[in-house]
Coordinates of C-alpha atoms and ligand atoms in Angstrom, one line a residue:
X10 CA 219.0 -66.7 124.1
X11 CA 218.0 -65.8 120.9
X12 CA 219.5 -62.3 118.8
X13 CA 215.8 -60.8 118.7
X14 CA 215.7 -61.0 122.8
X15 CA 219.0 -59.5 123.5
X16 CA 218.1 -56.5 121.8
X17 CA 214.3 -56.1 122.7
X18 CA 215.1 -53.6 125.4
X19 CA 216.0 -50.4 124.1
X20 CA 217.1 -48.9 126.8
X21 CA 220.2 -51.6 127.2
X22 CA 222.9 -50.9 125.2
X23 CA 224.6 -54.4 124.8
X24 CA 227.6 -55.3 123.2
X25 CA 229.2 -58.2 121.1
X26 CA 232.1 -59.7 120.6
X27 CA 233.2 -61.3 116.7
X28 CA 236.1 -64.2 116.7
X29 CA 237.4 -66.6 113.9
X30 CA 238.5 -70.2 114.6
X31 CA 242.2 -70.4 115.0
X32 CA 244.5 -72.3 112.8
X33 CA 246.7 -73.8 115.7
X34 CA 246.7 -74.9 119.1
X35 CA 248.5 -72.2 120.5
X36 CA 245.8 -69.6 118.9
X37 CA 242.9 -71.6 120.5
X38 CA 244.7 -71.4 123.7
X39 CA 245.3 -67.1 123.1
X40 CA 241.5 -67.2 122.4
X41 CA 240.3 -68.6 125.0
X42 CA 242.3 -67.0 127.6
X43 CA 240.8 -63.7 125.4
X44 CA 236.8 -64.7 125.8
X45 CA 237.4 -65.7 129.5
X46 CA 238.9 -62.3 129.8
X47 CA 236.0 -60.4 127.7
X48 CA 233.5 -62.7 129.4
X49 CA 233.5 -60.6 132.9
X50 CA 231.8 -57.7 130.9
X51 CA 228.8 -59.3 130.0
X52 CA 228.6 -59.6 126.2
X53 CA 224.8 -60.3 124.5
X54 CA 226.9 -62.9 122.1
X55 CA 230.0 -63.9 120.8
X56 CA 230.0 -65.1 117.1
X57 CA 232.1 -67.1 115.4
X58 CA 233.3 -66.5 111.5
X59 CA 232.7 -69.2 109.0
X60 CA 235.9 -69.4 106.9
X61 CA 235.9 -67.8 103.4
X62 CA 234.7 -70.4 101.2
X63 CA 233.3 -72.5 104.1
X64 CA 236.6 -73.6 105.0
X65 CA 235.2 -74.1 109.4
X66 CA 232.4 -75.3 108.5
X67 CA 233.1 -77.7 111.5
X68 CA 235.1 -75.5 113.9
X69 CA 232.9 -72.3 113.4
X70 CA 230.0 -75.0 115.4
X71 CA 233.0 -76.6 117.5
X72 CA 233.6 -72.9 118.6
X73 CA 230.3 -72.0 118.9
X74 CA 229.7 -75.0 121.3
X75 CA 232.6 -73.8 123.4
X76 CA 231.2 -70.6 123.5
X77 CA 227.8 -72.2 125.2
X78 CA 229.0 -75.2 126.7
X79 CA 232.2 -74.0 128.6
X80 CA 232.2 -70.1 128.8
X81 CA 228.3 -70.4 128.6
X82 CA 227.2 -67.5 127.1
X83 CA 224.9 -67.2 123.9
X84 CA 226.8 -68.2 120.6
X85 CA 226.3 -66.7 117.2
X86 CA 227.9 -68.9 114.4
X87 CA 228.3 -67.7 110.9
X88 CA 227.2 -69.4 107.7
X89 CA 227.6 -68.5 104.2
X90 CA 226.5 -70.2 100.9
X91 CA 229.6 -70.5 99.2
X92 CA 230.0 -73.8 97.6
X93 CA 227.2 -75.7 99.1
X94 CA 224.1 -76.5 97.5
X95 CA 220.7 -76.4 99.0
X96 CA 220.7 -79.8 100.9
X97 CA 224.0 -79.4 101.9
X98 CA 223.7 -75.9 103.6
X99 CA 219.9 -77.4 105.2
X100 CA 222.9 -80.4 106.8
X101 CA 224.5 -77.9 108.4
X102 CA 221.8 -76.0 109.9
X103 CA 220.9 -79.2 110.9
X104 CA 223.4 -79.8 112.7
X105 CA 223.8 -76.6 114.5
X106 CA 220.5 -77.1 115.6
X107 CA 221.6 -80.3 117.3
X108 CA 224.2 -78.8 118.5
X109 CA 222.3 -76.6 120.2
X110 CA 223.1 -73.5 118.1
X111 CA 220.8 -71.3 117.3
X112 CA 221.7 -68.4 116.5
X113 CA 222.8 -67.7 112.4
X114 CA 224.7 -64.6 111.2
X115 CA 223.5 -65.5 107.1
X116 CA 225.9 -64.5 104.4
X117 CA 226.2 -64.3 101.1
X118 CA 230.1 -64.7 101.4
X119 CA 232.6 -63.2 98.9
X120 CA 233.8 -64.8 95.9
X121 CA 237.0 -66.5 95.6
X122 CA 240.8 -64.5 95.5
X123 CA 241.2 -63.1 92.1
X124 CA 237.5 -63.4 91.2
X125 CA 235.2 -60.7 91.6
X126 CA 231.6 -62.1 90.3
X127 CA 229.9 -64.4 92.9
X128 CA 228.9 -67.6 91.8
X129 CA 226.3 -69.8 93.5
X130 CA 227.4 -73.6 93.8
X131 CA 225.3 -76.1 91.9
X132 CA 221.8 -76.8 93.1
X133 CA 223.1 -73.5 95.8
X134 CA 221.8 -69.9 96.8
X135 CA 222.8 -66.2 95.1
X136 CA 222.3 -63.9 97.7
X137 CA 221.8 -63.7 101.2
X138 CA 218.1 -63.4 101.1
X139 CA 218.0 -66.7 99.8
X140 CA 219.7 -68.1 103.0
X141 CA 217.6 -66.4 105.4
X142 CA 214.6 -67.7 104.1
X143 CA 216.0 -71.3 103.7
X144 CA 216.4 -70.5 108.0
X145 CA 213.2 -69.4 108.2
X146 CA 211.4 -71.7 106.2
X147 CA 213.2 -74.8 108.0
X148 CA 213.9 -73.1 111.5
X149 CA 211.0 -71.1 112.2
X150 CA 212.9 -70.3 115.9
X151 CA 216.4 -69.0 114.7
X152 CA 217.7 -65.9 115.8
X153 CA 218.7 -64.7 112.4
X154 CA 221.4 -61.6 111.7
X155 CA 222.4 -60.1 108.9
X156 CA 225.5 -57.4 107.2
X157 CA 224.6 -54.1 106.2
X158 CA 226.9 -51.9 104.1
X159 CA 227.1 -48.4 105.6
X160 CA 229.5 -47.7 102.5
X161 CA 227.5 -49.6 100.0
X162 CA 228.8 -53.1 99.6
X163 CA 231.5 -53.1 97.1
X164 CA 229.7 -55.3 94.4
X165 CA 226.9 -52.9 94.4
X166 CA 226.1 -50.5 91.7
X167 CA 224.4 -47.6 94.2
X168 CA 223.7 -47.2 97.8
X169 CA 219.9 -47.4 96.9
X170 CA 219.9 -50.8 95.3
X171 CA 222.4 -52.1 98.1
X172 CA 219.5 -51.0 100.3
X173 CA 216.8 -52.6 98.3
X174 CA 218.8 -55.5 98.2
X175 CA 219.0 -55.0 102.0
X176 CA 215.2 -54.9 102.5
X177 CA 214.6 -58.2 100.7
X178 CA 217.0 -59.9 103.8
X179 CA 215.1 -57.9 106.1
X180 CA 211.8 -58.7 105.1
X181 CA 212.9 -62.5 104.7
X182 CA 212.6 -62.7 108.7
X183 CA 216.2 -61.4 109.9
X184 CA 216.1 -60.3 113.4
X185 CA 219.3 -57.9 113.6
X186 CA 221.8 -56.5 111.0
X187 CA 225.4 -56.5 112.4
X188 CA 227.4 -53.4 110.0
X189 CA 230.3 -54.0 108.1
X190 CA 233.3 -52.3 110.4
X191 CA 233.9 -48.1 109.5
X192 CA 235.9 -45.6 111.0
X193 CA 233.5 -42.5 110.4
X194 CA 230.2 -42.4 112.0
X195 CA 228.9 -40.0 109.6
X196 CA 228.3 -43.1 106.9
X197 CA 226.6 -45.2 110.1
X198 CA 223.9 -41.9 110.9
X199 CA 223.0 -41.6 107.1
X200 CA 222.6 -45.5 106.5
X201 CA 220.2 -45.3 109.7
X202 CA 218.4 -42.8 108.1
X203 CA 218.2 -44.3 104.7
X204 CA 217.2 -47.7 106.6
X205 CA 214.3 -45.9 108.5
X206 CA 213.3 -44.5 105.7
X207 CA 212.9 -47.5 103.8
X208 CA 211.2 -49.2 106.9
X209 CA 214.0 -51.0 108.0
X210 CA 213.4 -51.5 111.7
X211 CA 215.7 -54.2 113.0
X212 CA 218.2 -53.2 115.2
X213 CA 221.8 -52.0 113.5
X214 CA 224.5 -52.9 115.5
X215 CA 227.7 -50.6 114.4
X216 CA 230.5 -53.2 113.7
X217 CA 233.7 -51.4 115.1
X218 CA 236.9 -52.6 114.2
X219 CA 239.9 -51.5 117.0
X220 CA 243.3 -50.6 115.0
X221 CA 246.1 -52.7 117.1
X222 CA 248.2 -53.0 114.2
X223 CA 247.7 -50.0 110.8
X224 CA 249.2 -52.3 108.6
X225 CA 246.8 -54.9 109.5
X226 CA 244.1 -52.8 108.9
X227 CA 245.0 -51.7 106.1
X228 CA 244.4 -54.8 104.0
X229 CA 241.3 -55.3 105.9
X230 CA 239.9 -52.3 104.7
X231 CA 241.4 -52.5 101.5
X232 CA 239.4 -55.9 100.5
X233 CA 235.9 -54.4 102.3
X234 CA 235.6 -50.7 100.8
X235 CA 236.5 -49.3 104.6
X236 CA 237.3 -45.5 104.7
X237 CA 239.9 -44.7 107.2
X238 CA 239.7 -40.6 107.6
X239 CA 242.9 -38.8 106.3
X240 CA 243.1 -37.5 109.8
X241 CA 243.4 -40.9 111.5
X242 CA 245.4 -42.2 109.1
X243 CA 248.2 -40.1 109.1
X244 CA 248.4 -40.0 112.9
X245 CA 249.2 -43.9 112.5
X246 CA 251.6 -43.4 109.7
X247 CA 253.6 -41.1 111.5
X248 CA 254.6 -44.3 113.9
X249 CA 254.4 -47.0 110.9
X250 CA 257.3 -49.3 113.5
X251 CA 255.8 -48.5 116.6
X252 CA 253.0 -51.0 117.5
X253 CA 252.5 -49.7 120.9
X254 CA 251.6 -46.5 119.5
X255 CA 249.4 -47.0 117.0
X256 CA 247.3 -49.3 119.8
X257 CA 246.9 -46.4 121.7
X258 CA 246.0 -44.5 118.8
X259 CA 243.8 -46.9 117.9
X260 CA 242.2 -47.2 121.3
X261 CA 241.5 -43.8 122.1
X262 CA 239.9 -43.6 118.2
X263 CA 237.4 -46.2 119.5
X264 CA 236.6 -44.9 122.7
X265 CA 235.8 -41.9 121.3
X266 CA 233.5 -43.3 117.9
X267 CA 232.3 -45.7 120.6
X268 CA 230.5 -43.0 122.7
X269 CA 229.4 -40.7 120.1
X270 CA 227.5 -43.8 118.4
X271 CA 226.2 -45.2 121.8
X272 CA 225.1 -40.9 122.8
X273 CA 223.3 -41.3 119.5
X274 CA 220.9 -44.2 120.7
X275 CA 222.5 -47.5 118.9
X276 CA 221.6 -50.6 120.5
X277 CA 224.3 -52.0 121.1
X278 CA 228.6 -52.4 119.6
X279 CA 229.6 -55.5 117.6
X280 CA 233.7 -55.8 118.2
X281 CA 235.8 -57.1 115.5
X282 CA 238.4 -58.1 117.8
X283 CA 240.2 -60.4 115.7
X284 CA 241.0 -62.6 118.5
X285 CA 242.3 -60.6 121.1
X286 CA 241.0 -59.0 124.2
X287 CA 243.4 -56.1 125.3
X288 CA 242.0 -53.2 123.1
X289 CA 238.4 -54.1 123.7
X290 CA 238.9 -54.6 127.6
X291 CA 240.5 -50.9 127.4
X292 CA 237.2 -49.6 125.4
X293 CA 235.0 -51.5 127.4
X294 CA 236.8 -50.4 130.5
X295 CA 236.3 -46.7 129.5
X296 CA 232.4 -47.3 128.0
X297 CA 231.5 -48.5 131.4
X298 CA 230.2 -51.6 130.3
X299 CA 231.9 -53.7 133.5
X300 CA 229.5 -51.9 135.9
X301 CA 226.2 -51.5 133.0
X302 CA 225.6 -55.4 132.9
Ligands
FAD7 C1 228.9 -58.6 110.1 C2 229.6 -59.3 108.9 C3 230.0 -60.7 109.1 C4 230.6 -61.4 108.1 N1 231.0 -62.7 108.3 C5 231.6 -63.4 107.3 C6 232.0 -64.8 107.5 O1 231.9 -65.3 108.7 N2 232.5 -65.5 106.5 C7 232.6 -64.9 105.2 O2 233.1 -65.6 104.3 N3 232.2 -63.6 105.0 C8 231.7 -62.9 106.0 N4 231.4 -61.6 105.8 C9 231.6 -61.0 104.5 C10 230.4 -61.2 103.5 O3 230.3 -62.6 103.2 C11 230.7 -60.4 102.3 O4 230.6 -59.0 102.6 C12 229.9 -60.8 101.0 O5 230.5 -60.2 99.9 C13 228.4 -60.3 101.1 O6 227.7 -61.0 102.0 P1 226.2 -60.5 102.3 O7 225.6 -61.5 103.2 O8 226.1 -59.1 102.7 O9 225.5 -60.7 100.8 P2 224.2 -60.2 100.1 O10 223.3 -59.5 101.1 O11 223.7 -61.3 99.3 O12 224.7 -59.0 99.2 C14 225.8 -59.3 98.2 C15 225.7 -58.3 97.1 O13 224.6 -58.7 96.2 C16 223.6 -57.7 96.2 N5 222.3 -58.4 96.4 C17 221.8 -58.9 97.5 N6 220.6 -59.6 97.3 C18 220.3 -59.4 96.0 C19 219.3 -59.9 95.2 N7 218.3 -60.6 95.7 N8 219.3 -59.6 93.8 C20 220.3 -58.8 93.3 N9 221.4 -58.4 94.1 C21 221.4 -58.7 95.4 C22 223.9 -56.7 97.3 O14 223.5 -55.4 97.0 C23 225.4 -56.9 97.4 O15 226.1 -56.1 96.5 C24 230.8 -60.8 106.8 C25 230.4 -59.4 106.6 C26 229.8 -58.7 107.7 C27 229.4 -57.3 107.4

């Protein structure tokens, strides 16, 4: 199935579930015991990260096939354009294709540690835009997604040329914009508005990030821009060494931004679950979701 059709009823609320390829075999085998797990709710698609600086370019497609072949549900793999020029990145998409992939999360990607200006390989693309065009152009049948920056992605100079820069991917042909994750929903109802008003009428899928682990976290947020509200915070740092508690903390957080986002009409959740299923079972659990799909 492709990302435009999953969300083309708007009275489903889907969800969808983001992993990364694991480094060993004992993370593969957590993982997939995780998707089998998450399966039995009924996600639209799971999607698989492509490593910073294209580092899976294999496994993100190895993973995706899993996802379609074994588990058989609808894969979204991630592609970025770091260090690949424009024949190479057209290679890959190739062989998605053949691999019966379809579905492209394009990115940008980040620059390298320690540099903070993006570079685009020789003979590569800039900017995200670029990419979803190159999809388009070649792969008129894609299901493309995109990110979106409810706090203004950290490169940019204002929210409004973020969001200009936005409508350019848009109007390049992407189907759905998945958001970078955020912990207040305020930021998600104004980008919604400043999206409408621009014209922006894809679907934008909240990207919700369950805290297991603060410290974790933390960094996360650290290297995206992520606000984590004073309230919140302090809650978790009041039981820094206890793990359990700060996943219930966590959990209950996300029930709770969960249903106020899905009250307010959004099409659907993308979960960061960063490979693990117990928090998101919980959420799910408590959201309903089992018995919705
Ligand atoms: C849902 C999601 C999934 C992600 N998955 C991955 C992943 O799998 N692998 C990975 O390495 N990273 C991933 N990232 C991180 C992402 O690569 C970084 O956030 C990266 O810095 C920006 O990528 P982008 O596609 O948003 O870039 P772009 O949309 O190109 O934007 C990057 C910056 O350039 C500006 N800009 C955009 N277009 C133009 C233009 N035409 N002219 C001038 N300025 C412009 C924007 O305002 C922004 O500041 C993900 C992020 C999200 C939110």
């Amino acid at each position: 199935m492709r990302l435009a059709d999953i969300f083309n009823d708007p009275s489903e609320q889907r969800f969808s579930i983001e992993i990364f390829p694991p480094k060993t075999d004992a993370g593969e085998e957590l993982l997939m015991d995780a998707l089998v797990r998450l399966k039995d709710f009924g996600p639209g698609f799971v999607s698989c990260t492509y490593g910073a600086g294209g580092s899976t370019r294999d496994k993100t497609l190895q993973w995706c096939e899993k996802i379609q072949n074994v588990l058989q549900q609808t894969a979204t793999a991630h592609f970025t354009c770091v260090g690949s020029s424009r024949e190479e990145l057209l290679e890959w998409l190739n062989q998605a294709t053949a691999r019966g992939v379809h579905n492209i999360m394009a990115l940008r990607g980040d620059p390298p540690a320690g540099e903070t200006v993006f570079k685009a390989a020789e003979g590569g693309l800039a900017y995200a835009n670029e990419l979803v065009s190159l999809i388009r152009e070649h792969y008129p049948e894609a299901g493309i997604g995109v990110a979106g920056y409810p706090e203004k992605h950290l490169e940019a100079p204002s929210m409004e040329e973020d969001l200009d820069n936005l409508k350019r991917k848009v109007d390049a042909g992407a189907d759905v914009l998945v958001t970078q994750m955020f912990y207040n929903n305020e930021y998600y109802f104004r980008f919604r508005e400043a999206c409408a008003n621009r014209d922006i009428k894809l679907p934008l899928i909240p990207g919700i990030m369950p805290i297991t682990n603060f410290a974790r976290i933390q960094r996360i947020t650290s290297m995206c821009g992520t606000e984590i509200p004073d309230s919140l915070a302090s809650r978790l740092e009041a039981v820094k060494g206890d793990e359990e508690a700060q996943f219930e903390i966590g959990v209950e957080f996300a029930i709770k931004q969960c249903r106020e986002l899905l009250d307010a009409g959004v099409p659907g959740i993308h979960f960061y679950v960063l490979n693990k299923s117990q928090a998101c079972e919980r959420i799910l659990e408590e959201l309903n979701f089992q018995t919705a799909q």
